[in-house]
Tab-separated table of C-alpha atoms in Angstrom:
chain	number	residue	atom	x	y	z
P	725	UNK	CA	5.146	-28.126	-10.506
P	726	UNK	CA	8.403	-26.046	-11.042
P	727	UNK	CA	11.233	-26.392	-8.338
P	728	UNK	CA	12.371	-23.172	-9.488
P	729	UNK	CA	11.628	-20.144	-7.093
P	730	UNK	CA	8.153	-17.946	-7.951
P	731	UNK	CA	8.816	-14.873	-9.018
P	732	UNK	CA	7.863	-12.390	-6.493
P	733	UNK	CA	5.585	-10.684	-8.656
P	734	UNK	CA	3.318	-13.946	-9.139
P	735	UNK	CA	3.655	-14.626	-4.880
P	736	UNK	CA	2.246	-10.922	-4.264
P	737	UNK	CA	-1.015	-11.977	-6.777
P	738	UNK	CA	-1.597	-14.911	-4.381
P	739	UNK	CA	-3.345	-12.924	-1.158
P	740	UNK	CA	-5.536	-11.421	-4.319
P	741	UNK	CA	-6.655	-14.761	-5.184
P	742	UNK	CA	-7.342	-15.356	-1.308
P	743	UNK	CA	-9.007	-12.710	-1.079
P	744	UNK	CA	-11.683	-12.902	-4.532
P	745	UNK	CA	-11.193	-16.551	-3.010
P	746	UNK	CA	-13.190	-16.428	0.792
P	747	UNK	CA	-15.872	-13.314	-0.898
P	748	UNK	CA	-16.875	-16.140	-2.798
P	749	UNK	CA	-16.836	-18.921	-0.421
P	750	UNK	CA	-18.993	-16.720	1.957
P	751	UNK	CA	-21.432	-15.748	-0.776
P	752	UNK	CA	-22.044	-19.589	-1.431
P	753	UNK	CA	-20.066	-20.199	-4.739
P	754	UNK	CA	-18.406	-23.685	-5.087
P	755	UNK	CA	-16.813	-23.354	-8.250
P	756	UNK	CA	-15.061	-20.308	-10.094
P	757	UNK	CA	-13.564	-20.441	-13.425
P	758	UNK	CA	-10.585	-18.155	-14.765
P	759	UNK	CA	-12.406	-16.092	-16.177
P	760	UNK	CA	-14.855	-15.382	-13.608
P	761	UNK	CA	-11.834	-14.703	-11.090
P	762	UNK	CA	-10.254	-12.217	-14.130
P	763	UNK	CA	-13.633	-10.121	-14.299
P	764	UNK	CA	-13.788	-10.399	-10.071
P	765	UNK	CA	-10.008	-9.013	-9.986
P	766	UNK	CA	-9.233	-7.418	-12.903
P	767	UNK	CA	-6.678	-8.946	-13.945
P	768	UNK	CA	-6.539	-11.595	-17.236
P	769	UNK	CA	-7.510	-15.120	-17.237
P	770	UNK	CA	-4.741	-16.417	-18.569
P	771	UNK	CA	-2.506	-14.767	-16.057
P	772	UNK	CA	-4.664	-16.246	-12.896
P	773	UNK	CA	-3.960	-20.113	-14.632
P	774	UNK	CA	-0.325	-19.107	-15.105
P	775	UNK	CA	0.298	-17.715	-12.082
P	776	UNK	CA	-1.611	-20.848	-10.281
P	777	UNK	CA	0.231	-23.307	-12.245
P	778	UNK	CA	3.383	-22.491	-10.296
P	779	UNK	CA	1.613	-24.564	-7.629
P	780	UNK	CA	0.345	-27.064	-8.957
P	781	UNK	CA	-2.720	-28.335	-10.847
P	782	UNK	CA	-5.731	-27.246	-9.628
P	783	UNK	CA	-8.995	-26.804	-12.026
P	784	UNK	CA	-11.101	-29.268	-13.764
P	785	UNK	CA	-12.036	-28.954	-17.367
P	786	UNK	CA	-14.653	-27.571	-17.623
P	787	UNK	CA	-15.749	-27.030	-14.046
P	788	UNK	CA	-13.248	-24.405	-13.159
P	789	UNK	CA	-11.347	-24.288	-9.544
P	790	UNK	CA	-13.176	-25.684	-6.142
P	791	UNK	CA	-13.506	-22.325	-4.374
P	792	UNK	CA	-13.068	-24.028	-1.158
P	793	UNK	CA	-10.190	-26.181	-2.126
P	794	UNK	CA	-7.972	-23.311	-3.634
P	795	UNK	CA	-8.624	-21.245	-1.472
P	796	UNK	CA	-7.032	-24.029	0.992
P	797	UNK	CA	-4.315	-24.412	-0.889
P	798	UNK	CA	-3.305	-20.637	-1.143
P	799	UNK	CA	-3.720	-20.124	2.751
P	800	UNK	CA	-1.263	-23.382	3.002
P	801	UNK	CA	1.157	-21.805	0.455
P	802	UNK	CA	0.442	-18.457	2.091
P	803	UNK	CA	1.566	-19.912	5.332
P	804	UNK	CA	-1.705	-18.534	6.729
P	805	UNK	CA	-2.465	-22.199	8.353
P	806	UNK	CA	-1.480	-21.012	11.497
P	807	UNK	CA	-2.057	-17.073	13.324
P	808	UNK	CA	1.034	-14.890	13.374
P	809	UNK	CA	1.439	-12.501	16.333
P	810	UNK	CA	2.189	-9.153	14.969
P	811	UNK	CA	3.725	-5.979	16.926
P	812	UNK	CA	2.605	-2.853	16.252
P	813	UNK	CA	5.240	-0.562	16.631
P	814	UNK	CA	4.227	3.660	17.004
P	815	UNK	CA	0.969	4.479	18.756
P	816	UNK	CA	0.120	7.365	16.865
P	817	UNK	CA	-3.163	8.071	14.357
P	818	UNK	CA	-2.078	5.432	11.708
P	819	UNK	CA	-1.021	2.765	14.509
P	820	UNK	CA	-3.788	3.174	16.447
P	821	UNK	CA	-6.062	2.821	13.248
P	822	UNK	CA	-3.787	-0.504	11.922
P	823	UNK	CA	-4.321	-1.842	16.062
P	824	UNK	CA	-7.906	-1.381	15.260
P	825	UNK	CA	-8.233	-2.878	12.365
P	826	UNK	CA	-10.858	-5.917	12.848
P	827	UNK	CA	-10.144	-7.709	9.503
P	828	UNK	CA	-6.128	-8.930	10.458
P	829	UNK	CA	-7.987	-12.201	12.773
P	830	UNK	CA	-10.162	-13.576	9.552
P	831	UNK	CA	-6.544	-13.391	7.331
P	832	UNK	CA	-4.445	-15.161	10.033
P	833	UNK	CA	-2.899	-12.200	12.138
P	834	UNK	CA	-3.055	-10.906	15.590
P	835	UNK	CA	-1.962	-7.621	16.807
P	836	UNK	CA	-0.978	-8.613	19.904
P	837	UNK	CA	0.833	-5.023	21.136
P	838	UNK	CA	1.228	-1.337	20.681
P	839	UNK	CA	4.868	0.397	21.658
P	840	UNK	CA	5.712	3.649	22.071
P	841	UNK	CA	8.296	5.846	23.459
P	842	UNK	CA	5.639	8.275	24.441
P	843	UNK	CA	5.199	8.154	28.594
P	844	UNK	CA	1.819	9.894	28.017
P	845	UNK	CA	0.995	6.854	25.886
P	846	UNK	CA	3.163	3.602	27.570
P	847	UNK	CA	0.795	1.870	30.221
P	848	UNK	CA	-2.444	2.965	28.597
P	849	UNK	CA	-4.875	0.773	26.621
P	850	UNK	CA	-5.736	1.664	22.453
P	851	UNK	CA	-8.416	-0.730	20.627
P	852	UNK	CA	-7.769	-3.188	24.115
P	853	UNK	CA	-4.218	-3.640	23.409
P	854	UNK	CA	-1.593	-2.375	25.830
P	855	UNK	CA	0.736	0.489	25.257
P	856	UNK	CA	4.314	-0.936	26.079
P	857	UNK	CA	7.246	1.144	26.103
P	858	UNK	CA	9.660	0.693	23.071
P	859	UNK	CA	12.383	0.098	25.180
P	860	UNK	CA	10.992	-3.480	26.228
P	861	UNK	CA	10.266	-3.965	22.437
P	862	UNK	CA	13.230	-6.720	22.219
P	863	UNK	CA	12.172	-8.368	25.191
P	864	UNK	CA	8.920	-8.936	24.090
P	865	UNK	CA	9.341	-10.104	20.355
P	866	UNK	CA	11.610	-12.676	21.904
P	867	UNK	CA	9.112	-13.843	24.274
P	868	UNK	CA	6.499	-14.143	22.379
P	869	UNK	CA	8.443	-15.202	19.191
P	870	UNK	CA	6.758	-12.572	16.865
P	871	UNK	CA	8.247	-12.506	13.593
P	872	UNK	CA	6.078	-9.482	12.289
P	873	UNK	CA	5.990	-6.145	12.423
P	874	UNK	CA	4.390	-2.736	11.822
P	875	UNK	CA	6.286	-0.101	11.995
P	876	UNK	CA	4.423	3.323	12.392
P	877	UNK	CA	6.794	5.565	13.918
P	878	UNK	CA	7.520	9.242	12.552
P	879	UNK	CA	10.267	8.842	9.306
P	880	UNK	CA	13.208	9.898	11.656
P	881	UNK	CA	12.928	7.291	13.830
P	882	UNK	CA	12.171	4.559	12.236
P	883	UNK	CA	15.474	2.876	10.635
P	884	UNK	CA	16.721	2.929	14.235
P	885	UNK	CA	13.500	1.063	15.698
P	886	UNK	CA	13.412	-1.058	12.651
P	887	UNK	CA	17.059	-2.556	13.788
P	888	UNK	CA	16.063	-2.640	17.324
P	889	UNK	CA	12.647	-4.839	15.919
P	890	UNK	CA	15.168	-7.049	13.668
P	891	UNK	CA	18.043	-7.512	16.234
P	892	UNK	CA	15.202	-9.157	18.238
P	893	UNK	CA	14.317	-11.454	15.596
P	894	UNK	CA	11.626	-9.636	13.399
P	895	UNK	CA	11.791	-11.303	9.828
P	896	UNK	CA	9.038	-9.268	8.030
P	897	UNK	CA	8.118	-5.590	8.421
P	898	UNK	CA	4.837	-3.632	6.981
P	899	UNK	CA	6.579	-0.106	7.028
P	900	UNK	CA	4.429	2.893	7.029
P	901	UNK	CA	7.081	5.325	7.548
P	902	UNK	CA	7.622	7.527	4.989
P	903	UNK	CA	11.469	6.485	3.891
P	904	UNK	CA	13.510	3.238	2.347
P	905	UNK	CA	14.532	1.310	5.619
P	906	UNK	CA	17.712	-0.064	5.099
P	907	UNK	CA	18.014	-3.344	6.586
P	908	UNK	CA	19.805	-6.780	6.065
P	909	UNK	CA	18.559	-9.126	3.103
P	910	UNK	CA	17.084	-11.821	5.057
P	911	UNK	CA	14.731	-9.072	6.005
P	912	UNK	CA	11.534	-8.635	3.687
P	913	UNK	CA	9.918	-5.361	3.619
P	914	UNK	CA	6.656	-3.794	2.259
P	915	UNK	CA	5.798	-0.621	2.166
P	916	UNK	CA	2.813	1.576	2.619
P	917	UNK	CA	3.065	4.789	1.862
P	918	UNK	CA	-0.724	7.061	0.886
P	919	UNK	CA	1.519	9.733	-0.906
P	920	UNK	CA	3.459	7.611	-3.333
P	921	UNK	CA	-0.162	6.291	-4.570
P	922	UNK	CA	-1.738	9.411	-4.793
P	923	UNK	CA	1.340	10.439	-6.844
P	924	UNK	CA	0.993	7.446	-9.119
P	925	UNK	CA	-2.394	8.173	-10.195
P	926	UNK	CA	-1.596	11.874	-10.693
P	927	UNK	CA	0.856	11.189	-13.217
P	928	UNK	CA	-2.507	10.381	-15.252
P	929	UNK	CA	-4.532	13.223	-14.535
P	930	UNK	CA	-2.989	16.102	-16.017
I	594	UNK	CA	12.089	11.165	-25.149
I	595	UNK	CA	10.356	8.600	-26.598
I	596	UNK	CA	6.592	9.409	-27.950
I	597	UNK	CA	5.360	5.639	-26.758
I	598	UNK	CA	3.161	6.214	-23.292
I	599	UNK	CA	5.469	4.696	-20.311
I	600	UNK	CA	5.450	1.998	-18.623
I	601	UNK	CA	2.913	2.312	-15.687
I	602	UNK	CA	5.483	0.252	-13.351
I	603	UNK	CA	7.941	3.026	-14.350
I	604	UNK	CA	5.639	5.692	-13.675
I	605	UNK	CA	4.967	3.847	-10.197
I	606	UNK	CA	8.713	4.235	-9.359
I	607	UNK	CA	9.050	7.880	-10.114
I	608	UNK	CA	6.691	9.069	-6.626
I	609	UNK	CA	9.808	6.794	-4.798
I	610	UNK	CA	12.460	9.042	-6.665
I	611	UNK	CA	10.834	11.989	-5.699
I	612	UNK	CA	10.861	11.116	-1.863
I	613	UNK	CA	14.594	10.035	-2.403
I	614	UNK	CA	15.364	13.985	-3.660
I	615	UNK	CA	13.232	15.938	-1.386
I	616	UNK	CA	15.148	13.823	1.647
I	617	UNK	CA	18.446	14.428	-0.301
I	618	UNK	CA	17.603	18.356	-1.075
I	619	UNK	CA	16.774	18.737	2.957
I	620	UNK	CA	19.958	17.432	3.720
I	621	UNK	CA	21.678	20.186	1.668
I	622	UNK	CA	22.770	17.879	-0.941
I	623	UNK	CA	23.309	19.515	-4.370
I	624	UNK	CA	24.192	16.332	-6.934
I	625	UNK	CA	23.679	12.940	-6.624
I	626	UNK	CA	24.902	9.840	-8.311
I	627	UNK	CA	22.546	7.102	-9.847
I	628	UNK	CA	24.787	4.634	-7.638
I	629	UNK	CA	23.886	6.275	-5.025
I	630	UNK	CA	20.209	6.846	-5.423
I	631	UNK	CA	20.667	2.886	-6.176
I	632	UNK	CA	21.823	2.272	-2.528
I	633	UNK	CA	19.274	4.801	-0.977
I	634	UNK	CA	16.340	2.872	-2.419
I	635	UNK	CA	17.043	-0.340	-3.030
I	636	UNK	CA	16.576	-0.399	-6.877
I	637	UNK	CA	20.095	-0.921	-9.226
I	638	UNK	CA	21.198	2.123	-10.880
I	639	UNK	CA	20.644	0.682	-14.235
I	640	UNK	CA	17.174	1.104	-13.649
I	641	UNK	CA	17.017	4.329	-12.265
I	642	UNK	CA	18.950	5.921	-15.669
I	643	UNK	CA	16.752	3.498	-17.744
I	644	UNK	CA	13.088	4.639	-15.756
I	645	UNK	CA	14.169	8.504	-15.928
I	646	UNK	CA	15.317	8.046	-19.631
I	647	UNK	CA	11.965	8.134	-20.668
I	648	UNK	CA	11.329	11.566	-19.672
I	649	UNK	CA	14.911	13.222	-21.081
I	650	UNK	CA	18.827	13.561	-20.653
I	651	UNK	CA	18.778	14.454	-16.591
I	652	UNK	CA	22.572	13.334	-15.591
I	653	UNK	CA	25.541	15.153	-16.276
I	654	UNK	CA	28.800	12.792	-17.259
I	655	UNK	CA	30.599	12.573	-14.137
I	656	UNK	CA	28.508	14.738	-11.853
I	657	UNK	CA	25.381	12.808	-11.435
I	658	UNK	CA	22.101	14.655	-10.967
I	659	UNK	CA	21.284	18.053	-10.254
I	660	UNK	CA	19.243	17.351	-6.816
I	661	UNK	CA	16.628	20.301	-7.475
I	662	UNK	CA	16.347	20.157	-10.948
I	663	UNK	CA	15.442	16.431	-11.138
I	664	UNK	CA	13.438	16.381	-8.205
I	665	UNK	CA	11.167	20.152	-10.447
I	666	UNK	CA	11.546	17.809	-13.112
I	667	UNK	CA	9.483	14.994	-11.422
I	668	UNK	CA	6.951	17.143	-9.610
I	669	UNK	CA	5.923	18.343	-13.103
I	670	UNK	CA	5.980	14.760	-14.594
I	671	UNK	CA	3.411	13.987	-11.815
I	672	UNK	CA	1.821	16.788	-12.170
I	673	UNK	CA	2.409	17.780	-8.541
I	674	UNK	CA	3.431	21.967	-9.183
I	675	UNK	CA	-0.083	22.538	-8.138
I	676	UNK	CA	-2.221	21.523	-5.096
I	677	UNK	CA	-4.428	18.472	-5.568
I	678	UNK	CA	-7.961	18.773	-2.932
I	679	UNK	CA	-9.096	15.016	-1.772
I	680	UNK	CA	-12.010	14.085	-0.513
I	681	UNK	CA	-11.769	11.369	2.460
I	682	UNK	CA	-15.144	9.203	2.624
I	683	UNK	CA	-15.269	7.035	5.782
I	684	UNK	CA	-14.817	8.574	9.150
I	685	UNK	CA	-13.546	5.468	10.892
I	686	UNK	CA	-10.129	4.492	11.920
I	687	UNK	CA	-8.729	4.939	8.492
I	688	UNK	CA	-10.426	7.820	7.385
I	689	UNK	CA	-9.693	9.807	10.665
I	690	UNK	CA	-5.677	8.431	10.224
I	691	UNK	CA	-5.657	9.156	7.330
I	692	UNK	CA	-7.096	12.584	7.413
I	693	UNK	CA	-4.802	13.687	9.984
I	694	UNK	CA	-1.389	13.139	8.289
I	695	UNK	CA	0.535	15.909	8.590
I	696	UNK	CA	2.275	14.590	5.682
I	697	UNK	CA	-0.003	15.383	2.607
I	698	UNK	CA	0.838	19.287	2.250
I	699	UNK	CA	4.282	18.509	1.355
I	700	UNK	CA	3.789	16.471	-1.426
I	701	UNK	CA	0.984	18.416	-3.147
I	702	UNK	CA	-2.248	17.603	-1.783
I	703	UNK	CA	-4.846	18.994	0.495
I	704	UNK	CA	-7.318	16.499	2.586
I	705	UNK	CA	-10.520	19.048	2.365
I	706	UNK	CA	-13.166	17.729	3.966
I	707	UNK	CA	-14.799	14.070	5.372
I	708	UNK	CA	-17.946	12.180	4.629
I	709	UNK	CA	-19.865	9.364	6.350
I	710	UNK	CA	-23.175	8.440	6.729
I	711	UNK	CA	-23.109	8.049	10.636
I	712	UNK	CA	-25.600	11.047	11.736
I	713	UNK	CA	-23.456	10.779	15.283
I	714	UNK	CA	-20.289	11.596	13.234
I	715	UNK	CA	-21.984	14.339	10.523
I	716	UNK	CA	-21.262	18.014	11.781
I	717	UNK	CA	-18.152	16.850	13.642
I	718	UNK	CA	-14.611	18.160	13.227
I	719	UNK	CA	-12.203	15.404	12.819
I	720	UNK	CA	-8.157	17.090	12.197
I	721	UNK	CA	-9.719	20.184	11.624
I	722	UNK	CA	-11.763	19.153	9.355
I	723	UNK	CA	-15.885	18.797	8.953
I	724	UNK	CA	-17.427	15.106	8.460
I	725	UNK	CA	-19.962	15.761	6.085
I	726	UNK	CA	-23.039	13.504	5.426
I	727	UNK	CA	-22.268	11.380	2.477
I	728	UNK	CA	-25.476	12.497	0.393
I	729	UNK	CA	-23.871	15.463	0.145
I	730	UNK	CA	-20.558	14.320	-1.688
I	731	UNK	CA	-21.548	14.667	-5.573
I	732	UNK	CA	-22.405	18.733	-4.824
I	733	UNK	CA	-19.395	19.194	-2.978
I	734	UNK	CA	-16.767	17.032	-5.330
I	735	UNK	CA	-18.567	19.126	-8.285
I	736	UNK	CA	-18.304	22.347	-6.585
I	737	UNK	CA	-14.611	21.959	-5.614
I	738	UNK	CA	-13.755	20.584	-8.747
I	739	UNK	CA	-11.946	17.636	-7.112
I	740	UNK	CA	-11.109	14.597	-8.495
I	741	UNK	CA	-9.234	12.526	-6.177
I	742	UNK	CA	-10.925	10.340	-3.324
I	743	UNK	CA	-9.625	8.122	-0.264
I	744	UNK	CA	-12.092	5.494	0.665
I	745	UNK	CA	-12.325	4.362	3.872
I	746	UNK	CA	-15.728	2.755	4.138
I	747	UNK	CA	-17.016	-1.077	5.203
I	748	UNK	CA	-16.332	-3.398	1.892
I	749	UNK	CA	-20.034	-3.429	1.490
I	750	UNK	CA	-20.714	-0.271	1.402
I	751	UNK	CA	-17.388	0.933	-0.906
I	752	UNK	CA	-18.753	-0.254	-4.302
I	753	UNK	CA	-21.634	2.077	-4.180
I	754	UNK	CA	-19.580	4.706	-2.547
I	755	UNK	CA	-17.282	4.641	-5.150
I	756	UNK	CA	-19.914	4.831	-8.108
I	757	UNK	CA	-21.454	7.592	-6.411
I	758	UNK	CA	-17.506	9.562	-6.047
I	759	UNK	CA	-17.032	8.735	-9.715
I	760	UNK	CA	-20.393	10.156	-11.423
I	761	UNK	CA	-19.813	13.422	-9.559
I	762	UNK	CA	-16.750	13.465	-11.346
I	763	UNK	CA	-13.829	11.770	-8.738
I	764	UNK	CA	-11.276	10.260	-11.359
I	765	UNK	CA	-8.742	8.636	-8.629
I	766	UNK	CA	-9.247	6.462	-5.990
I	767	UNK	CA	-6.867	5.601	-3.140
I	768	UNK	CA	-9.248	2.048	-2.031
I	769	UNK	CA	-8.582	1.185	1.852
I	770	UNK	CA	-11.891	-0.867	1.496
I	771	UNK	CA	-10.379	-4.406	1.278
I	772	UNK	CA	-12.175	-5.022	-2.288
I	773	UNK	CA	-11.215	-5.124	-5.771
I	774	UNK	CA	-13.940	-2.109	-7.282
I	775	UNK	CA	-15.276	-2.659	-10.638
I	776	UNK	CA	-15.180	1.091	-12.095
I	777	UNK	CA	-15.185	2.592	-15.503
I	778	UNK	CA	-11.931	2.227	-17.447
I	779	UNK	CA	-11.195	5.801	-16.899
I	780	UNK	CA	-11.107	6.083	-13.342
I	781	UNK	CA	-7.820	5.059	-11.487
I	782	UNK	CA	-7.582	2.945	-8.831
I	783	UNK	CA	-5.122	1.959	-6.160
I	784	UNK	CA	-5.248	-0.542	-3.622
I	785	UNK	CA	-3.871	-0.447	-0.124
I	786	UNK	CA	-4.758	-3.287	2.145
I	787	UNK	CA	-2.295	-4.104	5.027
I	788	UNK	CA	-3.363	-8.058	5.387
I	789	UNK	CA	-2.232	-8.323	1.576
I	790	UNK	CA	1.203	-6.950	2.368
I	791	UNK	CA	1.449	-9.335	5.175
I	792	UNK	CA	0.393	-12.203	3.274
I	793	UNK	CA	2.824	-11.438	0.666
I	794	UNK	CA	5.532	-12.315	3.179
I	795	UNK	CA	4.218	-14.496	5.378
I	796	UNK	CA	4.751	-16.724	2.086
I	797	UNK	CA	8.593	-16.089	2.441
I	798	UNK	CA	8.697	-16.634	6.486
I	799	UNK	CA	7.298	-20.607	6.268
């Protein structure tokens, strides 16, 4: 096992792995090779037993990796041995859709609010999970300790919310505004963003 | 310009360079430096004169980029100077977000209609638009000529789905289903699942 840092790239392959990883644990399958994985993911053998071999040694020649094992493993090095609260952040179509999504619980998450700064919206209930208003937004991530966030708020507002979410301690934030948040290193981002995919794959249509 | 095809992660970065313009062109700015696209977005400036490279000279010594030229320039790389129709199938959540962002029009596509296979949700107007019963997709995608689809559907229904999409003739897929589809080498896909992205750096938060 290296003591040297993963590259980024490999860490982002990992919640693929998780996820090829339960499918098969729930369809019954106690051992996966490489190669099985590569067909199930699409991506090449050799790259899956690199890419594990960052964290050790895991399959046995010849009988491939222990579904339930790995998959163990990866939720360990995932830090997905525990729940983390999330905050929803923007009560609109896209986070009233993310609120509702049922499938956060099985991979270790929990939306546990909805802001807004709409007073048509604050104080009113969306997929069972209160509307709070923005303002109390600080408050509540200390509180509670939440560390995540999802940020859903219309692209002019949201590098101003995204401070207020960090100066209260948010470490992580899933941003589905439309714009590069600028925010201090220690901060990690991801972004979603339906558009810049769509533009991807028109590059190759022509 | 080189004659080799380009790298696909460089073709993913050019969508974020055109979102970079289009903000800088609303703001009335005219030229703009590769430093400081560099700080806008987070990427060094090295890379952003190495990624447009491959598609011609674009800079001018000393003045930096012509804001509305590059950002032309890009929307015809991406073939994005004509309006792309999409199909959304899954009227859930997702599908009903994702139908309703205002935001598609702008950068070159048109949601155009809905399917599902829920008889309460067939006939229904969801953003303006009609939920159509699934059966009906192939005759519609084939009439319209479209080519680009947004799944929204259950996991274990969007493999089938997505078969069906592709032999009327969908070449694109934007996946929300939280699978990895097994399609024909010609079809593109792209993935966007929110619990990845939070995995991803939940590994960095410990």
């Amino acid at each position: 096992m290296s003591t040297k840092p993963v590259p980024d790239i490999v860490v982002a392959r990992l919640p693929l792995y998780l996820r090829a990883l339960t499918a098969m644990q729930s369809s019954g399958k106690t051992f996966v090779s490489s190669k099985e994985m590569a067909q199930w993911l699409g991506i090449s053998s050799a790259q899956i037993r690199k890419d594990l071999s960052h964290f050790g040694e895991f399959g046995k020649q010849g009988m491939g990796y222990a579904v339930s094992e790995l998959r163990e493993k990866l939720r360990r090095i995932l830090h997905l041995d525990r729940e983390w609260p999330i905050v929803v952040i923007g009560a609109g179509h896209i986070g009233s859709a993310v609120a509702a999504y049922p499938g956060f619980a099985s991979h270790g998450f929990r939306v546990c609010a909805l802001f807004d700064n709409d007073p048509a919206k604050i104080g009113t209930s969306i997929a069972g999970l209160c509307v709070h208003d923005v303002r109390t937004l600080p408050e509540f991530v200390r509180a509670h300790g939440v560390r995540l966030a999802m940020l859903a708020v219309p692209a002019e507002a949201a590098q101003s919310v995204a401070e207020l979410a960090v100066s209260a301690g948010i470490l992580a934030i899933l941003n589905y505004a439309p714009l590069n948040l600028m925010l201090p290193d220690h901060v990690r981002v991801e972004n979603i963003d339906p558009a810049l995919h769509l533009q991807h794959m028109t590059y190759y249509l022509g």
